[in-house]
CSV table of C-alpha atoms in Angstrom, one decimal:
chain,number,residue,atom,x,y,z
A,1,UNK,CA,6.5,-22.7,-8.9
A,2,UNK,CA,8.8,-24.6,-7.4
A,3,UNK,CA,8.7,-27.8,-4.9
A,4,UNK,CA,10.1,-30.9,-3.2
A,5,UNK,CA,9.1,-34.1,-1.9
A,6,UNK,CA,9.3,-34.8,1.6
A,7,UNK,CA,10.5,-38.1,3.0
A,8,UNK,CA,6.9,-38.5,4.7
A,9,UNK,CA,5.6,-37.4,0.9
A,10,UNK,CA,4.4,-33.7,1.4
A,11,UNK,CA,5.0,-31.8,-1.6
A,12,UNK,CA,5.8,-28.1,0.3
A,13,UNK,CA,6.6,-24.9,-1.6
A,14,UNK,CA,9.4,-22.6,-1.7
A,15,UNK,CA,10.4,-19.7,-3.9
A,16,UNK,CA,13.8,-19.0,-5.6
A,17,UNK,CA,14.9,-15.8,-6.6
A,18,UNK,CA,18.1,-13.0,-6.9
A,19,UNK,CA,20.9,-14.5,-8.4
A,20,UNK,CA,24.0,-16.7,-7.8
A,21,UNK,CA,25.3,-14.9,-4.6
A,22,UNK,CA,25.2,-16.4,-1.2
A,23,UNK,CA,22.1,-18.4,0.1
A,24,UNK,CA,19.8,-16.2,2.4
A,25,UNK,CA,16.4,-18.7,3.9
A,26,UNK,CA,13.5,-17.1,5.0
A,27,UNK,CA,10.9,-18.6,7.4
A,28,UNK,CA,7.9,-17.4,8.2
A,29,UNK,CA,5.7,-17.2,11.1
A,30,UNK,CA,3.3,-19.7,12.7
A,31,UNK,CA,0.3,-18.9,9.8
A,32,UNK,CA,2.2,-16.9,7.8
A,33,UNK,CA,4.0,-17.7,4.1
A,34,UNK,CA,6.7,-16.6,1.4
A,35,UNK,CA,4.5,-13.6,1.1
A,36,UNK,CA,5.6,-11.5,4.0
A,37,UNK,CA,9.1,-11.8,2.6
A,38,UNK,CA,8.2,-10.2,-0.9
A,39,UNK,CA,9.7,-7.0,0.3
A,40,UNK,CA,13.1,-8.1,1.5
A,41,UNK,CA,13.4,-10.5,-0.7
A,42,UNK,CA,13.0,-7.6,-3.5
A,43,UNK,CA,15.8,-5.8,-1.7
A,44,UNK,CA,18.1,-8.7,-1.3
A,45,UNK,CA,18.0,-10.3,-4.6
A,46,UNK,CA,20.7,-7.9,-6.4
A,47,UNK,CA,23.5,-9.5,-4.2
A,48,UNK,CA,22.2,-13.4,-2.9
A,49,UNK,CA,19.9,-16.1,-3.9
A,50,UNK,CA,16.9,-15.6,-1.8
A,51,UNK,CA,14.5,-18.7,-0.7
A,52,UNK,CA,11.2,-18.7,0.9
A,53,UNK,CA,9.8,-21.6,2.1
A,54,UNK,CA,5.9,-22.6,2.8
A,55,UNK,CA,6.1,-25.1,5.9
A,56,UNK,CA,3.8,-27.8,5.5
A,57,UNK,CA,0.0,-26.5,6.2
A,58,UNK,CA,0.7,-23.0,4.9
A,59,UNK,CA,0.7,-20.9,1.5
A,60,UNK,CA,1.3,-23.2,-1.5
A,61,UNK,CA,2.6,-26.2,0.5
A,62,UNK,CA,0.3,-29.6,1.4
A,63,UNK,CA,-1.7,-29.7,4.6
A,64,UNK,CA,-1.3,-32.5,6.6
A,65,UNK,CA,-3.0,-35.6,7.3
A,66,UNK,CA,-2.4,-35.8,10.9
A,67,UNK,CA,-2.3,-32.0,12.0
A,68,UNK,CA,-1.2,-32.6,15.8
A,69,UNK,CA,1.5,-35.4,14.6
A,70,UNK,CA,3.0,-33.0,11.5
A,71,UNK,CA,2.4,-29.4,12.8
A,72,UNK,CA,5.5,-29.4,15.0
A,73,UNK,CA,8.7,-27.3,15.5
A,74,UNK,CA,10.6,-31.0,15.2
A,75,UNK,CA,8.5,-31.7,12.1
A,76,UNK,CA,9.1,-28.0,10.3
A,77,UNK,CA,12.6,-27.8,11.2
A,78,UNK,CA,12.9,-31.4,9.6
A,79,UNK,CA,11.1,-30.0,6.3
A,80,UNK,CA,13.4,-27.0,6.3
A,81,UNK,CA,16.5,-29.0,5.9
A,82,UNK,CA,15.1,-31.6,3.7
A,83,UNK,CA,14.6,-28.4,1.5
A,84,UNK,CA,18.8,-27.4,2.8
A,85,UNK,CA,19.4,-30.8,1.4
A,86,UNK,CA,17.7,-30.8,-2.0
A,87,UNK,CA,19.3,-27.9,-3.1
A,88,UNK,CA,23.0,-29.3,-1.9
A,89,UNK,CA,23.6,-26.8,0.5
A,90,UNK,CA,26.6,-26.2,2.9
A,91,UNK,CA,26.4,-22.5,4.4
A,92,UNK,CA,23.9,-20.1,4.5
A,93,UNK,CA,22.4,-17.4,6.6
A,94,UNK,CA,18.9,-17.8,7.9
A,95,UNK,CA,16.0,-15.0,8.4
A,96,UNK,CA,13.3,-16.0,10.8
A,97,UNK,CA,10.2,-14.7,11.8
A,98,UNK,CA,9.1,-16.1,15.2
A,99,UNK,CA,7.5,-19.7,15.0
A,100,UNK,CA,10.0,-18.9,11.5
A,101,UNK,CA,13.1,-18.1,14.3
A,102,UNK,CA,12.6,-21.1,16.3
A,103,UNK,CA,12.9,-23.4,13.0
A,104,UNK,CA,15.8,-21.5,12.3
A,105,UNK,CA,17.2,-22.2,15.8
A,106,UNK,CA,16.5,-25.6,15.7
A,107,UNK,CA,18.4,-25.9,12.1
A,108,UNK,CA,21.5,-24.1,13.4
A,109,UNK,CA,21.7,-26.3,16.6
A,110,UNK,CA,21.1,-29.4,14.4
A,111,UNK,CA,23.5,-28.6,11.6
A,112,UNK,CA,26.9,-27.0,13.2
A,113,UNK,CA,28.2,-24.6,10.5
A,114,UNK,CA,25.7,-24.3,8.5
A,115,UNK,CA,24.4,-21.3,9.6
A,116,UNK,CA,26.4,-18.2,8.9
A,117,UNK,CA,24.1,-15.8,10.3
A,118,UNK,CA,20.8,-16.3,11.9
A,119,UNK,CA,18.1,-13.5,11.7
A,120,UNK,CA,15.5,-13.8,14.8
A,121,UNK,CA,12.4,-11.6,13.7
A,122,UNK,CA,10.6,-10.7,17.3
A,123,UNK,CA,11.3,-14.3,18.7
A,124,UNK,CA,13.6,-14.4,21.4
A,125,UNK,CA,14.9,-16.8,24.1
A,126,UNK,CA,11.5,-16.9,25.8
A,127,UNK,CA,8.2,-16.2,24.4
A,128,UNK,CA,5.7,-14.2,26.1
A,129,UNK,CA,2.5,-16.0,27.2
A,130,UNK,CA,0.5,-13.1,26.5
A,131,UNK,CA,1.4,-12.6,22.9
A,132,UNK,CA,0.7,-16.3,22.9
A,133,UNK,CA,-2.6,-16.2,23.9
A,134,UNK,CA,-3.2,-13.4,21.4
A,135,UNK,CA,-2.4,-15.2,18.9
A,136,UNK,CA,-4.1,-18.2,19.8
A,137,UNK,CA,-7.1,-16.1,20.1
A,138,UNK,CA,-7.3,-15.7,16.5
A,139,UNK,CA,-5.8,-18.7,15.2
A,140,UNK,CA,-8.1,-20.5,12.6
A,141,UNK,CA,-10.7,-18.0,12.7
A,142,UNK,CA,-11.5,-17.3,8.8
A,143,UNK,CA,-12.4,-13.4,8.4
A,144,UNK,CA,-15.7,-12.0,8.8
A,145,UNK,CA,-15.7,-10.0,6.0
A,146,UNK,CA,-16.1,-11.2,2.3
A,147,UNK,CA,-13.7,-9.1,0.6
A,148,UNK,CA,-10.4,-7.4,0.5
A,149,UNK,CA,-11.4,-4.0,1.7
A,150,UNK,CA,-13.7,-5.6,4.9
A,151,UNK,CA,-10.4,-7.6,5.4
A,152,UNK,CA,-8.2,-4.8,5.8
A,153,UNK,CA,-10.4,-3.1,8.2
A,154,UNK,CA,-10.7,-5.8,10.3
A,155,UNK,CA,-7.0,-6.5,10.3
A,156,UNK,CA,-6.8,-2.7,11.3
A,157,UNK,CA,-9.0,-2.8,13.9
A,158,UNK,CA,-7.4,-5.8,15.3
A,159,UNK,CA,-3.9,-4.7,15.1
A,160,UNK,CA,-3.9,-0.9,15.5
A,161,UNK,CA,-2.4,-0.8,19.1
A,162,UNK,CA,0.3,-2.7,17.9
A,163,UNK,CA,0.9,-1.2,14.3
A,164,UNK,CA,-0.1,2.9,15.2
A,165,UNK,CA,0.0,5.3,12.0
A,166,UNK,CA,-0.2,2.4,9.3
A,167,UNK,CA,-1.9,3.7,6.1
A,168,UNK,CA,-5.3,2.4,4.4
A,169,UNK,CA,-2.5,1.2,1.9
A,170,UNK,CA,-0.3,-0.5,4.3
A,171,UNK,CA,-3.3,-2.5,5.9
A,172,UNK,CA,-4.7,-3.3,2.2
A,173,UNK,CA,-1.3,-4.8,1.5
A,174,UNK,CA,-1.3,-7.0,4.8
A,175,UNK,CA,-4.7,-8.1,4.1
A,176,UNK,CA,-3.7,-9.5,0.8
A,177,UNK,CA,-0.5,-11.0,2.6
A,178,UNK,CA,-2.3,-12.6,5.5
A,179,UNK,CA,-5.3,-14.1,3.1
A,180,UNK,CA,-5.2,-16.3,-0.2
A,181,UNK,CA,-8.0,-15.0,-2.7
A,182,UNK,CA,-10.9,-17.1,-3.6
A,183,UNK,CA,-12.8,-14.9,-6.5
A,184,UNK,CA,-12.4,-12.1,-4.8
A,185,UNK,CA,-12.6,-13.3,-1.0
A,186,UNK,CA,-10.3,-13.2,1.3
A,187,UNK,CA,-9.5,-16.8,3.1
A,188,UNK,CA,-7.1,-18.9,5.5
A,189,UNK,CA,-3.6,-19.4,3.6
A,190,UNK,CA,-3.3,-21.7,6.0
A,191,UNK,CA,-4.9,-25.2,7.2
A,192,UNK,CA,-7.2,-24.0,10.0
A,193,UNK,CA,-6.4,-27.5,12.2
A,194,UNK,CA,-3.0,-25.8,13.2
A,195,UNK,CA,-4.8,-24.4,15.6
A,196,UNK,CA,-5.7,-27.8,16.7
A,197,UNK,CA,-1.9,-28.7,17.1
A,198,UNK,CA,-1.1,-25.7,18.8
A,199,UNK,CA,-3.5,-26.0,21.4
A,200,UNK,CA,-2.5,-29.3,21.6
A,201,UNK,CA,1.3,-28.3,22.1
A,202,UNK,CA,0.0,-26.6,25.3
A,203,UNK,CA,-1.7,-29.8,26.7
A,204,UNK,CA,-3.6,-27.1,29.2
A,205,UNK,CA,-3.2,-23.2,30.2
A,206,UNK,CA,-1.2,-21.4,27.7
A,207,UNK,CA,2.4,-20.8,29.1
A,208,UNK,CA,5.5,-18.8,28.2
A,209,UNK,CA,7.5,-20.9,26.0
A,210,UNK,CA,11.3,-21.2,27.1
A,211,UNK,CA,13.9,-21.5,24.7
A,212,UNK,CA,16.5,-20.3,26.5
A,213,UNK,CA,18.5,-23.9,26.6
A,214,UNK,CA,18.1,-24.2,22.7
A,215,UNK,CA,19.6,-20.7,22.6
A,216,UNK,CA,22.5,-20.9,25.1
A,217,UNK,CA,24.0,-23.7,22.2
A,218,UNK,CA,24.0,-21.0,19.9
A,219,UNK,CA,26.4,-18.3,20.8
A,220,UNK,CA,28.5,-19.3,18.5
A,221,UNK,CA,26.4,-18.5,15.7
A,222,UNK,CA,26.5,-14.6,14.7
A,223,UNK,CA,23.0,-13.2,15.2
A,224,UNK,CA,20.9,-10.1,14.7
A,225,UNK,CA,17.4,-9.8,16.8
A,226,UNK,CA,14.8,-6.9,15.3
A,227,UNK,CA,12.0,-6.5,17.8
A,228,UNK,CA,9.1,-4.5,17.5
A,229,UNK,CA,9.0,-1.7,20.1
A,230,UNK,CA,5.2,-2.7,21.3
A,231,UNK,CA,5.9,-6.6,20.6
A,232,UNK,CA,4.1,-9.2,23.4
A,233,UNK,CA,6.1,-11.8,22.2
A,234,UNK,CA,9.9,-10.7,22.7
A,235,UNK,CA,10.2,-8.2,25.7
A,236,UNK,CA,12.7,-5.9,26.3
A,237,UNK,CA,14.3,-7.5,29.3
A,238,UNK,CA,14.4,-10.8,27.5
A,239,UNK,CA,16.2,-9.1,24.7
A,240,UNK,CA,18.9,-7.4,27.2
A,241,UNK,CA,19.4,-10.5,28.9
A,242,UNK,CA,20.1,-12.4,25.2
A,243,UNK,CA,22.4,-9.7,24.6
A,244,UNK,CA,24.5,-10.0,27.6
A,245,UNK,CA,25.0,-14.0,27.0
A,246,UNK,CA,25.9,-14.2,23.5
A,247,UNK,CA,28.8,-12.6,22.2
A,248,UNK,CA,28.0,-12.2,18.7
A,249,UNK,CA,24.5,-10.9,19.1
A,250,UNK,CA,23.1,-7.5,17.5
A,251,UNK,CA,20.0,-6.3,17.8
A,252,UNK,CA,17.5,-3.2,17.0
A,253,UNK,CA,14.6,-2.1,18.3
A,254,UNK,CA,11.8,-1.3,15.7
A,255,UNK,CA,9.6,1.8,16.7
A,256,UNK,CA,5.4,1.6,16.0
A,257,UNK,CA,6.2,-2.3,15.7
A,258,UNK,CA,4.3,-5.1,17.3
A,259,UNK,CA,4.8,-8.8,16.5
A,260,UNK,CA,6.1,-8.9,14.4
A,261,UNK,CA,8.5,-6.1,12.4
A,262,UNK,CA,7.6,-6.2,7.9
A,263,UNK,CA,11.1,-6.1,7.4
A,264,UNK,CA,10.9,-3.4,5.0
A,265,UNK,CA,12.0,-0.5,7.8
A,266,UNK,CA,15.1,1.0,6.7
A,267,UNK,CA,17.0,0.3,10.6
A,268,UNK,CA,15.8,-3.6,9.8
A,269,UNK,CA,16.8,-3.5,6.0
A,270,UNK,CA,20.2,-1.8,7.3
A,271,UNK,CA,20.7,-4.2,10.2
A,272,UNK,CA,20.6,-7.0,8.0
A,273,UNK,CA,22.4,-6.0,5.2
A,274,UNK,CA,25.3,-5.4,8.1
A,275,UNK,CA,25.4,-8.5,9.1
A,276,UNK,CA,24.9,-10.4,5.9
A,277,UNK,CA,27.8,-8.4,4.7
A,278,UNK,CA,29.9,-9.6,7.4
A,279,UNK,CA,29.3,-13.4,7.4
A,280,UNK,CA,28.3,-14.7,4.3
């Protein structure tokens, strides 16, 4: 499997697939990995070259030695284009799943046209302080249970509200995304110290987060926002009000979607073929 070096000596994985067509990057979320793109990246594969990185701490990718110093948005994003850079790339479009969107953000504000078309995956201009604390709520906790089917049932359990009508199958299948298997138990894929970082990040009570002045740089970079319908991350008013600033924004609305959307519904999958189509 492939990885790269970098510059502070991290050796952080990334996976390379589809074929010699234009360069699509997914990121994923704040514990998340190249797994939850499996999917999509099945999908896309005929038409681009597909790459899925591991930010440092998570999936296949070394943990770091200081957490608070290297588990940062200024950090990741620098690890993202290191990865840009060692594959000599000049344009491509970007697919990000919230912490995943903000990198992408960041590399599109750093790099000037690069970025053909960004993707924001339930992460919009603000972040919501009560999907924050959710998540925070969770964050580093290994499961309870000591094998896959306990794991899907406490994922379900967990997550129904925001993921109604998801089969036995469905859940199974996010179990084995969220958790790396260790003979046959589930476990973090992910250094448990990020929570250490993130709490850090706070420096107190858990706030919204406002990106709106990274975003307001940004409209002229074609994007597409999916949110899930029951998301506590990305609101509905936050959305509308993204629209209405940026020219070149689309967006859809995912129904029975939380935070955040698999990117395997057919109005996401068509969404963003649309406006890969158009840009790259």
């Amino acid at each position: 499997m492939p990885h790269f070096t970098t510059q502070d000596g991290r050796s952080l994985h990334y996976c390379d697939s589809g074929g010699a067509g234009p360069v699509v990057l997914c990121l994923a979320g704040l514990t998340r990995n190249h797994r939850d793109f499996e999917p999509l990246a099945a999908h896309l594969a005929p038409h681009h070259r597909v790459l899925r990185l591991d930010s440092r701490g998570r999936g296949l990718s070394d943990r770091a030695v200081d957490p608070i110093a290297e588990y940062t948005v200024p950090v990741e994003t620098a690890d993202a284009l290191a990865l840009i850079d060692h594959l000599e790339l000049t344009r491509l479009a970007i697919i990000g799943t919230s912490r995943g969107g903000i990198l992408g953000m960041a590399i599109a504000a750093a790099r000037p046209g690069l970025v053909a078309a960004l993707v924001l995956n339930d992460l919009g201009a603000l972040v919501e302080a009560q999907g924050l604390k959710r998540i925070i709520g969770y964050l580093g906790r290994a499961p309870e249970s000591r094998d896959f089917q306990g794991a899907a049932r406490e994922s379900e359990a967990a997550n129904a509200a925001q993921f109604p009508g998801l089969t036995a199958a469905i859940w199974a299948r996010m179990a084995r995304q969220l958790y790396d298997d260790d003979a046959g138990r589930p476990v973090l894929a992910y250094d448990p110290r990020l929570r250490d970082a993130v709490a850090a990040s706070f420096e107190g009570e858990v706030a919204s987060v406002d990106l709106w002045p990274l975003f307001e740089t940004l409209t002229d970079v074609p994007m597409l926002v999916i949110r899930g319908a029951l998301s506590d991350i990305l609101t509905a008013e936050t959305l509308a009000a993204m629209a209405a600033r940026h020219p070149m924004l689309q967006n859809v609305t995912i129904a029975d979607r939380g935070h955040a959307p698999f990117l395997d519904e057919p109005l996401a999958i068509t969404a963003i073929d649309r406006i890969l189509e158009a840009r790259l």
